[in-house]
Amino acid sequence: MDNYIFLQNYWWFLISLLGGLLVMLLFVQGGQSLIFQLGKNETEQRMLVNSTGRKWEFTFTTLVTFGGAFFASFPLFYSTSFGGAYWVWLLILLCFVLQAVSYEFQSKKGNLLGKKTYRIFLIINGILGPVLLGAAVGTLFNGAEFVVNKAQLADFGNPVISSWTNPAHGLEAALVPSNLLLGLAVFMLSRVLAILYFINNIDDADIITRARKRLPLETGLFLVFFLTFLVMLLFADGHAYDPVKDTIFVEPYKYLHNFLQMPYVTAILLIGVVLVLFGIGKAIFAKSFKSSIWFAGAGTVLTVLALLLSAGWNNTAYYPSLSNMQSSLTIANSCSSHFTLKVMTYVSFFIPFVLAYIFFAWRSIDLRGITKKEIEDSGHVY
C-alpha cells in the first residue's frame, strides 16, 4: 500500500478510536440525565453529581481532542462541517459550557441561580449533548447539504472552499429519521453506561437498587433505537469512491458490502456488541457484580470504532453531499498533506502514554466508592 494511503487510513482509524472513546465517556451525560430519577433526596443527588463530576473533564477533553484531530488530519471535513453546520456544533458546545458552569458553581456560596437550576442545566446537557452528537455523527452516513469547490480558493475576494446550501446550517440533521435514531441510541446508551458506572462507583444500597431496576428499561430502549439504526444502515444506499476515475457514485447496500468485504471490522463490531450485552447482562442477573462498566465500556469503544471504520474505509465517502454528489468527502480528498500526516503520526506514538496517565488518574480517583459520609464530610464536593 502506498505510504500516503496508509497514513490516511491510519488517521481515520485514530479518529474512529477517539470517537469510540468519546461515546463511552458520554456516561457522564447519561448520569446527569438521571440525577432526579435515581437521587430521591439532597444527599443522594449530591452523590450522583459528584460521581459524574469527577469525570466530566475526561469527556470534555476527549471531545476537544476528537475535534482537534479531525482538524489536523482531515481539515476539509472540519471546515465543511464545523464551518457550515455551525448551529448544531454551537448548540453542542453550549451544552458542554452549561455542564462546566454547573459543576463549578452549583455549590458556591451566593450563587444567584440556585443549586436546582444548575442541576437542571446538567440534565439539559445530559439529554441534548448525546442526542445532538449522535445526530451529527449520523450525517457521516446519511450526508449533509453542502458544496465543495476547491477552485474557489483562488478567488481572493471570497476564498471559501465549502458552502452550506441549507439555511438551517446543521439543525436539519436532527430531523432526519436515521440521524435522530442514532442520536437517541447514543442517548440511551449513555444512560445505560451511567447506571453501570454508578453501580461500580457509588457505595449506597438505595441508589444501586434503583439503578438496577431501571437498567432493563434503559437497555430495552437502547436496543430498539440501535438495532433499528443498524438495520437501516445495512440496507441503505451508500456513496462509494472510484480512485481510478476519481468520482463518487451511489452503491446499493454499501455499508453491508463494507462489513462483508472487511471481516476484521465485522469481527470488531460483533465483539463490541457481545461485550456490551455481557456487561449489561451481568449487572442485571448477578447482583453482586460491580465491574460491568468495564465490559460495556470496552464494547462501546469497539462498536463505535467498527461503525466509523465502515464509514470511511473501503473507498467510502464518509461525508456524502446531498447537494452535489461529487462534493462528497473521502479520506483521500479531504486529508492533510503527506508531510503533515507523517509528522502527526510520530506525535501519535505518545498516545499510549497519555492513555496510561488517564488510566492511573482514573484509578486513583475511584479507589473507593462514593459514600454518604464522604459527601457530608468532604470539603470539596460539587
Short mmCIF file of C-alpha atoms in Angstrom, two decimals:
data_model
loop_
_atom_site.label_atom_id
_atom_site.label_comp_id
_atom_site.label_asym_id
_atom_site.label_seq_id
_atom_site.Cartn_x
_atom_site.Cartn_y
_atom_site.Cartn_z
CA MET A 1 0.00 0.00 0.00
CA ASP A 2 1.23 3.48 -0.84
CA ASN A 3 2.59 5.26 2.24
CA TYR A 4 0.23 8.22 1.81
CA ILE A 5 -2.81 5.93 1.55
CA PHE A 6 -1.63 4.04 4.63
CA LEU A 7 -1.37 7.29 6.61
CA GLN A 8 -4.87 8.32 5.51
CA ASN A 9 -6.30 5.03 6.73
CA TYR A 10 -4.21 5.16 9.91
CA TRP A 11 -5.54 8.57 10.82
CA TRP A 12 -9.13 7.57 10.07
CA PHE A 13 -8.57 4.67 12.47
CA LEU A 14 -7.35 7.09 15.18
CA ILE A 15 -10.32 9.41 14.58
CA SER A 16 -12.67 6.43 14.85
CA LEU A 17 -10.99 5.27 18.05
CA LEU A 18 -11.34 8.73 19.58
CA GLY A 19 -15.00 8.70 18.54
CA GLY A 20 -15.47 5.39 20.33
CA LEU A 21 -13.80 6.71 23.48
CA LEU A 22 -15.97 9.84 23.35
CA VAL A 23 -19.21 7.85 23.11
CA MET A 24 -18.11 5.64 26.02
CA LEU A 25 -17.31 8.70 28.16
CA LEU A 26 -20.77 10.11 27.48
CA PHE A 27 -21.85 8.07 30.51
CA VAL A 28 -21.21 11.38 32.30
CA GLN A 29 -24.03 12.97 30.32
CA GLY A 30 -26.21 9.91 30.85
CA GLY A 31 -25.62 10.14 34.59
CA GLN A 32 -26.59 13.80 34.60
CA SER A 33 -29.93 12.96 32.99
CA LEU A 34 -30.65 10.51 35.84
CA ILE A 35 -29.97 12.83 38.79
CA PHE A 36 -33.59 13.24 39.88
CA GLN A 37 -34.63 9.71 38.90
CA LEU A 38 -32.00 7.90 40.97
CA GLY A 39 -31.50 10.50 43.69
CA LYS A 40 -34.56 10.99 45.89
CA ASN A 41 -33.06 13.41 48.41
CA GLU A 42 -30.36 16.07 48.55
CA THR A 43 -27.61 13.76 49.79
CA GLU A 44 -28.27 11.15 47.12
CA GLN A 45 -28.37 13.77 44.38
CA ARG A 46 -25.05 15.16 45.58
CA MET A 47 -23.57 11.67 45.46
CA LEU A 48 -24.69 11.28 41.85
CA VAL A 49 -23.45 14.72 40.88
CA ASN A 50 -20.07 14.08 42.47
CA SER A 51 -19.77 10.68 40.84
CA THR A 52 -20.11 12.18 37.34
CA GLY A 53 -18.43 15.44 38.37
CA ARG A 54 -15.12 13.67 38.87
CA LYS A 55 -15.18 12.51 35.24
CA TRP A 56 -16.74 15.32 33.19
CA GLU A 57 -13.35 16.75 32.28
CA PHE A 58 -12.34 13.43 30.67
CA THR A 59 -15.37 13.67 28.36
CA PHE A 60 -14.80 17.31 27.50
CA THR A 61 -11.09 16.77 26.84
CA THR A 62 -11.84 13.82 24.57
CA LEU A 63 -14.39 15.90 22.64
CA VAL A 64 -11.82 18.66 22.12
CA THR A 65 -9.16 16.11 21.14
CA PHE A 66 -11.58 14.48 18.69
CA GLY A 67 -12.28 17.83 17.03
CA GLY A 68 -8.60 18.80 17.03
CA ALA A 69 -7.52 15.51 15.48
CA PHE A 70 -10.19 15.86 12.80
CA PHE A 71 -8.98 19.39 12.04
CA ALA A 72 -5.34 18.32 11.74
CA SER A 73 -5.84 15.14 9.72
CA PHE A 74 -8.96 15.90 7.64
CA PRO A 75 -9.17 19.71 7.51
CA LEU A 76 -11.67 19.83 4.64
CA PHE A 77 -14.25 17.99 6.77
CA TYR A 78 -13.56 20.33 9.66
CA SER A 79 -14.04 23.45 7.53
CA THR A 80 -17.10 21.99 5.78
CA SER A 81 -18.99 20.64 8.81
CA PHE A 82 -17.84 22.94 11.59
CA GLY A 83 -17.94 25.94 9.28
CA GLY A 84 -21.24 25.10 7.57
CA ALA A 85 -23.28 23.18 10.13
CA TYR A 86 -22.28 25.64 12.81
CA TRP A 87 -25.63 25.83 14.61
CA VAL A 88 -25.61 22.18 15.67
CA TRP A 89 -21.97 22.40 16.78
CA LEU A 90 -22.61 25.66 18.67
CA LEU A 91 -25.52 24.00 20.48
CA ILE A 92 -23.30 21.07 21.42
CA LEU A 93 -20.65 23.47 22.67
CA LEU A 94 -23.26 25.43 24.63
CA CYS A 95 -24.42 22.20 26.29
CA PHE A 96 -20.88 21.45 27.45
CA VAL A 97 -20.39 25.03 28.64
CA LEU A 98 -23.56 24.67 30.73
CA GLN A 99 -22.08 21.48 32.16
CA ALA A 100 -18.78 23.10 33.17
CA VAL A 101 -20.51 26.11 34.74
CA SER A 102 -22.98 23.90 36.60
CA TYR A 103 -20.35 21.68 38.18
CA GLU A 104 -18.19 24.57 39.28
CA PHE A 105 -20.85 26.95 40.59
CA GLN A 106 -23.81 24.95 41.91
CA SER A 107 -22.25 24.58 45.38
CA LYS A 108 -20.61 28.01 45.51
CA LYS A 109 -21.87 30.28 48.25
CA GLY A 110 -24.02 33.12 47.00
CA ASN A 111 -24.76 31.72 43.51
CA LEU A 112 -27.75 33.59 42.14
CA LEU A 113 -29.49 30.80 40.26
CA GLY A 114 -29.67 28.22 42.99
CA LYS A 115 -28.46 24.63 43.11
CA LYS A 116 -31.56 23.14 41.46
CA THR A 117 -31.23 25.42 38.42
CA TYR A 118 -27.66 24.27 37.84
CA ARG A 119 -28.76 20.65 38.12
CA ILE A 120 -31.43 21.31 35.50
CA PHE A 121 -28.60 22.64 33.31
CA LEU A 122 -26.82 19.32 33.84
CA ILE A 123 -29.95 17.45 32.76
CA ILE A 124 -30.20 19.62 29.62
CA ASN A 125 -26.59 18.74 28.80
CA GLY A 126 -27.27 15.09 29.64
CA ILE A 127 -30.10 14.90 27.12
CA LEU A 128 -29.21 17.31 24.31
CA GLY A 129 -25.46 16.58 24.32
CA PRO A 130 -25.68 12.88 23.35
CA VAL A 131 -28.69 13.35 21.02
CA LEU A 132 -27.07 16.19 19.07
CA LEU A 133 -23.69 14.45 18.93
CA GLY A 134 -25.34 11.27 17.68
CA ALA A 135 -27.32 13.18 15.06
CA ALA A 136 -24.15 14.99 13.91
CA VAL A 137 -22.29 11.68 13.58
CA GLY A 138 -25.28 10.30 11.68
CA THR A 139 -24.51 12.73 8.86
CA LEU A 140 -21.33 10.75 8.20
CA PHE A 141 -23.61 8.00 6.88
CA ASN A 142 -26.64 9.94 5.67
CA GLY A 143 -24.94 13.01 4.26
CA ALA A 144 -25.48 16.75 4.51
CA GLU A 145 -26.28 19.64 2.21
CA PHE A 146 -23.02 21.27 1.17
CA VAL A 147 -20.97 22.00 -1.92
CA VAL A 148 -17.16 21.88 -2.19
CA ASN A 149 -15.38 23.95 -4.84
CA LYS A 150 -11.62 23.89 -4.36
CA ALA A 151 -11.10 26.15 -7.37
CA GLN A 152 -12.72 28.97 -5.42
CA LEU A 153 -9.64 29.10 -3.21
CA ALA A 154 -8.07 31.20 -5.97
CA ASP A 155 -10.84 33.80 -5.61
CA PHE A 156 -9.16 36.38 -3.39
CA GLY A 157 -12.47 38.16 -2.85
CA ASN A 158 -14.23 35.07 -1.48
CA PRO A 159 -11.76 32.17 -0.93
CA VAL A 160 -14.35 29.82 0.60
CA ILE A 161 -13.96 26.21 -0.48
CA SER A 162 -17.11 24.83 1.13
CA SER A 163 -20.58 26.34 1.28
CA TRP A 164 -23.72 25.13 3.03
CA THR A 165 -26.90 25.01 0.97
CA ASN A 166 -29.41 24.65 3.80
CA PRO A 167 -30.35 27.75 5.83
CA ALA A 168 -30.69 25.64 8.99
CA HIS A 169 -26.89 25.15 8.99
CA GLY A 170 -26.81 21.77 10.68
CA LEU A 171 -30.02 21.83 12.70
CA GLU A 172 -31.73 19.89 9.93
CA ALA A 173 -29.58 16.86 10.83
CA ALA A 174 -31.72 16.17 13.91
CA LEU A 175 -34.84 15.97 11.71
CA VAL A 176 -33.51 13.14 9.54
CA PRO A 177 -35.06 9.92 10.97
CA SER A 178 -31.88 7.84 10.73
CA ASN A 179 -29.78 10.60 12.33
CA LEU A 180 -32.35 11.00 15.11
CA LEU A 181 -32.36 7.23 15.68
CA LEU A 182 -28.59 7.28 16.16
CA GLY A 183 -28.86 10.29 18.45
CA LEU A 184 -31.48 8.56 20.59
CA ALA A 185 -29.41 5.34 20.60
CA VAL A 186 -26.36 7.28 21.84
CA PHE A 187 -28.51 8.98 24.50
CA MET A 188 -29.97 5.70 25.78
CA LEU A 189 -26.53 4.06 25.71
CA SER A 190 -25.14 6.92 27.79
CA ARG A 191 -27.84 6.25 30.40
CA VAL A 192 -27.12 2.51 30.40
CA LEU A 193 -23.39 3.14 30.84
CA ALA A 194 -24.13 5.68 33.57
CA ILE A 195 -26.15 3.12 35.52
CA LEU A 196 -23.32 0.60 35.22
CA TYR A 197 -20.85 3.26 36.32
CA PHE A 198 -22.95 4.20 39.36
CA ILE A 199 -23.15 0.54 40.36
CA ASN A 200 -19.35 0.44 40.27
CA ASN A 201 -18.66 3.87 41.75
CA ILE A 202 -21.30 4.57 44.40
CA ASP A 203 -21.47 2.70 47.70
CA ASP A 204 -25.14 3.20 48.58
CA ALA A 205 -27.72 0.41 48.62
CA ASP A 206 -30.73 2.62 47.82
CA ILE A 207 -29.18 4.21 44.72
CA ILE A 208 -27.84 0.88 43.47
CA THR A 209 -31.25 -0.77 43.90
CA ARG A 210 -32.96 1.94 41.87
CA ALA A 211 -30.22 1.80 39.25
CA ARG A 212 -30.57 -1.96 38.79
CA LYS A 213 -34.37 -1.62 38.49
CA ARG A 214 -34.01 0.98 35.72
CA LEU A 215 -31.37 -0.94 33.79
CA PRO A 216 -33.68 -3.35 31.86
CA LEU A 217 -35.92 -0.49 30.68
CA GLU A 218 -33.00 1.69 29.57
CA THR A 219 -31.37 -1.30 27.86
CA GLY A 220 -34.56 -2.19 26.00
CA LEU A 221 -34.95 1.33 24.64
CA PHE A 222 -31.28 1.45 23.63
CA LEU A 223 -31.54 -1.85 21.74
CA VAL A 224 -34.67 -0.70 19.90
CA PHE A 225 -33.03 2.51 18.67
CA PHE A 226 -29.61 1.00 17.95
CA LEU A 227 -30.80 -2.14 16.15
CA THR A 228 -33.26 -0.11 14.07
CA PHE A 229 -30.46 2.24 13.04
CA LEU A 230 -28.10 -0.65 12.28
CA VAL A 231 -30.65 -2.48 10.10
CA MET A 232 -31.46 0.73 8.23
CA LEU A 233 -27.74 1.33 7.70
CA LEU A 234 -27.04 -2.14 6.34
CA PHE A 235 -29.86 -1.88 3.79
CA ALA A 236 -29.22 1.74 2.84
CA ASP A 237 -27.53 3.06 -0.27
CA GLY A 238 -24.08 4.50 0.32
CA HIS A 239 -21.68 6.70 -1.59
CA ALA A 240 -18.61 4.92 -2.94
CA TYR A 241 -15.39 6.38 -4.31
CA ASP A 242 -13.69 5.22 -7.52
CA PRO A 243 -9.98 6.04 -7.05
CA VAL A 244 -9.21 5.39 -10.72
CA LYS A 245 -11.84 7.74 -12.18
CA ASP A 246 -11.77 9.99 -9.09
CA THR A 247 -15.56 10.05 -8.95
CA ILE A 248 -18.28 9.41 -6.37
CA PHE A 249 -21.22 7.15 -7.17
CA VAL A 250 -24.17 5.60 -5.33
CA GLU A 251 -23.69 1.96 -4.34
CA PRO A 252 -26.68 0.00 -3.02
CA TYR A 253 -26.02 -1.74 0.32
CA LYS A 254 -22.63 -0.02 0.55
CA TYR A 255 -22.23 -0.44 4.30
CA LEU A 256 -23.34 -4.06 4.17
CA HIS A 257 -20.72 -4.60 1.48
CA ASN A 258 -18.13 -2.89 3.68
CA PHE A 259 -18.75 -5.28 6.56
CA LEU A 260 -18.68 -8.27 4.21
CA GLN A 261 -15.51 -7.12 2.46
CA MET A 262 -13.77 -6.16 5.71
CA PRO A 263 -14.39 -9.16 8.00
CA TYR A 264 -11.96 -7.79 10.60
CA VAL A 265 -14.21 -4.75 11.01
CA THR A 266 -17.23 -7.03 11.32
CA ALA A 267 -15.37 -9.01 13.99
CA ILE A 268 -14.69 -5.80 15.91
CA LEU A 269 -18.38 -4.88 15.70
CA LEU A 270 -19.56 -8.29 16.90
CA ILE A 271 -17.05 -8.42 19.76
CA GLY A 272 -18.12 -4.93 20.81
CA VAL A 273 -21.82 -5.79 20.80
CA VAL A 274 -21.20 -9.01 22.75
CA LEU A 275 -19.16 -7.14 25.39
CA VAL A 276 -21.89 -4.51 25.80
CA LEU A 277 -24.59 -7.15 26.19
CA PHE A 278 -22.40 -9.22 28.52
CA GLY A 279 -21.77 -6.24 30.78
CA ILE A 280 -25.46 -5.37 30.91
CA GLY A 281 -26.49 -8.98 31.47
CA LYS A 282 -24.07 -9.45 34.35
CA ALA A 283 -25.39 -6.30 36.02
CA ILE A 284 -29.00 -7.50 35.67
CA PHE A 285 -28.58 -11.13 36.73
CA ALA A 286 -25.53 -11.04 39.03
CA LYS A 287 -26.48 -8.66 41.82
CA SER A 288 -23.04 -8.73 43.44
CA PHE A 289 -21.15 -7.99 40.21
CA LYS A 290 -19.98 -4.36 40.01
CA SER A 291 -17.49 -4.33 37.12
CA SER A 292 -19.97 -4.31 34.22
CA ILE A 293 -18.96 -0.79 33.19
CA TRP A 294 -15.56 -2.05 32.05
CA PHE A 295 -17.03 -4.71 29.77
CA ALA A 296 -19.79 -2.50 28.39
CA GLY A 297 -17.43 0.47 28.10
CA ALA A 298 -14.85 -1.51 26.12
CA GLY A 299 -17.64 -2.93 23.98
CA THR A 300 -18.93 0.57 23.26
CA VAL A 301 -15.49 1.71 22.07
CA LEU A 302 -15.17 -1.30 19.75
CA THR A 303 -18.71 -0.97 18.36
CA VAL A 304 -18.36 2.73 17.54
CA LEU A 305 -14.87 2.09 16.15
CA ALA A 306 -16.26 -0.51 13.73
CA LEU A 307 -19.16 1.71 12.62
CA LEU A 308 -16.87 4.66 11.92
CA LEU A 309 -14.34 2.47 10.10
CA SER A 310 -17.15 1.28 7.84
CA ALA A 311 -17.98 4.91 7.11
CA GLY A 312 -14.50 5.82 5.85
CA TRP A 313 -12.58 2.73 4.77
CA ASN A 314 -13.02 0.60 1.66
CA ASN A 315 -13.35 3.58 -0.72
CA THR A 316 -16.39 5.01 1.05
CA ALA A 317 -17.44 8.66 1.08
CA TYR A 318 -17.59 9.32 4.82
CA TYR A 319 -19.41 12.64 4.40
CA PRO A 320 -21.79 12.41 1.41
CA SER A 321 -23.02 15.63 -0.14
CA LEU A 322 -26.76 15.72 -0.75
CA SER A 323 -26.41 18.88 -2.86
CA ASN A 324 -23.63 17.76 -5.21
CA MET A 325 -22.55 14.12 -5.14
CA GLN A 326 -19.06 14.87 -6.42
CA SER A 327 -18.52 17.21 -3.46
CA SER A 328 -18.74 14.25 -1.08
CA LEU A 329 -15.73 13.87 1.21
CA THR A 330 -13.50 10.81 1.36
CA ILE A 331 -10.36 10.17 3.38
CA ALA A 332 -8.42 10.66 0.12
CA ASN A 333 -9.80 14.05 -0.98
CA SER A 334 -10.16 15.69 2.44
CA CYS A 335 -6.95 14.77 4.24
CA SER A 336 -3.89 16.83 5.09
CA SER A 337 -0.67 16.70 3.08
CA HIS A 338 1.61 13.68 3.17
CA PHE A 339 4.17 15.63 5.20
CA THR A 340 1.59 16.76 7.78
CA LEU A 341 0.19 13.26 8.26
CA LYS A 342 3.71 11.85 8.55
CA VAL A 343 4.75 14.33 11.25
CA MET A 344 1.47 13.84 13.12
CA THR A 345 2.00 10.08 13.04
CA TYR A 346 5.22 10.47 15.02
CA VAL A 347 3.31 12.56 17.56
CA SER A 348 0.59 9.90 17.79
CA PHE A 349 3.13 7.45 19.21
CA PHE A 350 2.79 9.31 22.52
CA ILE A 351 -0.94 8.42 22.74
CA PRO A 352 -0.32 5.21 24.78
CA PHE A 353 1.47 7.27 27.43
CA VAL A 354 -1.47 9.68 27.61
CA LEU A 355 -3.90 6.76 27.92
CA ALA A 356 -1.74 5.29 30.68
CA TYR A 357 -1.88 8.59 32.56
CA ILE A 358 -5.67 8.71 32.19
CA PHE A 359 -5.93 5.13 33.46
CA PHE A 360 -3.87 5.80 36.59
CA ALA A 361 -5.63 9.13 37.24
CA TRP A 362 -9.00 7.40 36.88
CA ARG A 363 -7.93 4.59 39.16
CA SER A 364 -6.66 6.93 41.86
CA ILE A 365 -9.97 8.84 41.80
CA ASP A 366 -12.05 5.67 42.07
CA LEU A 367 -10.09 3.71 44.65
CA ARG A 368 -13.12 3.86 46.93
CA GLY A 369 -16.82 4.15 46.15
CA ILE A 370 -18.66 7.36 46.98
CA THR A 371 -20.50 7.18 50.30
CA LYS A 372 -22.93 9.43 52.12
CA LYS A 373 -20.36 10.05 54.84
CA GLU A 374 -17.80 11.25 52.30
CA ILE A 375 -20.29 13.68 50.76
CA GLU A 376 -21.33 15.05 54.15
CA ASP A 377 -17.78 15.37 55.50
CA SER A 378 -15.76 16.32 52.40
CA GLY A 379 -14.71 19.91 51.90
CA HIS A 380 -14.69 19.60 48.10
CA VAL A 381 -17.98 18.47 46.60
CA TYR A 382 -19.84 19.57 43.51
#
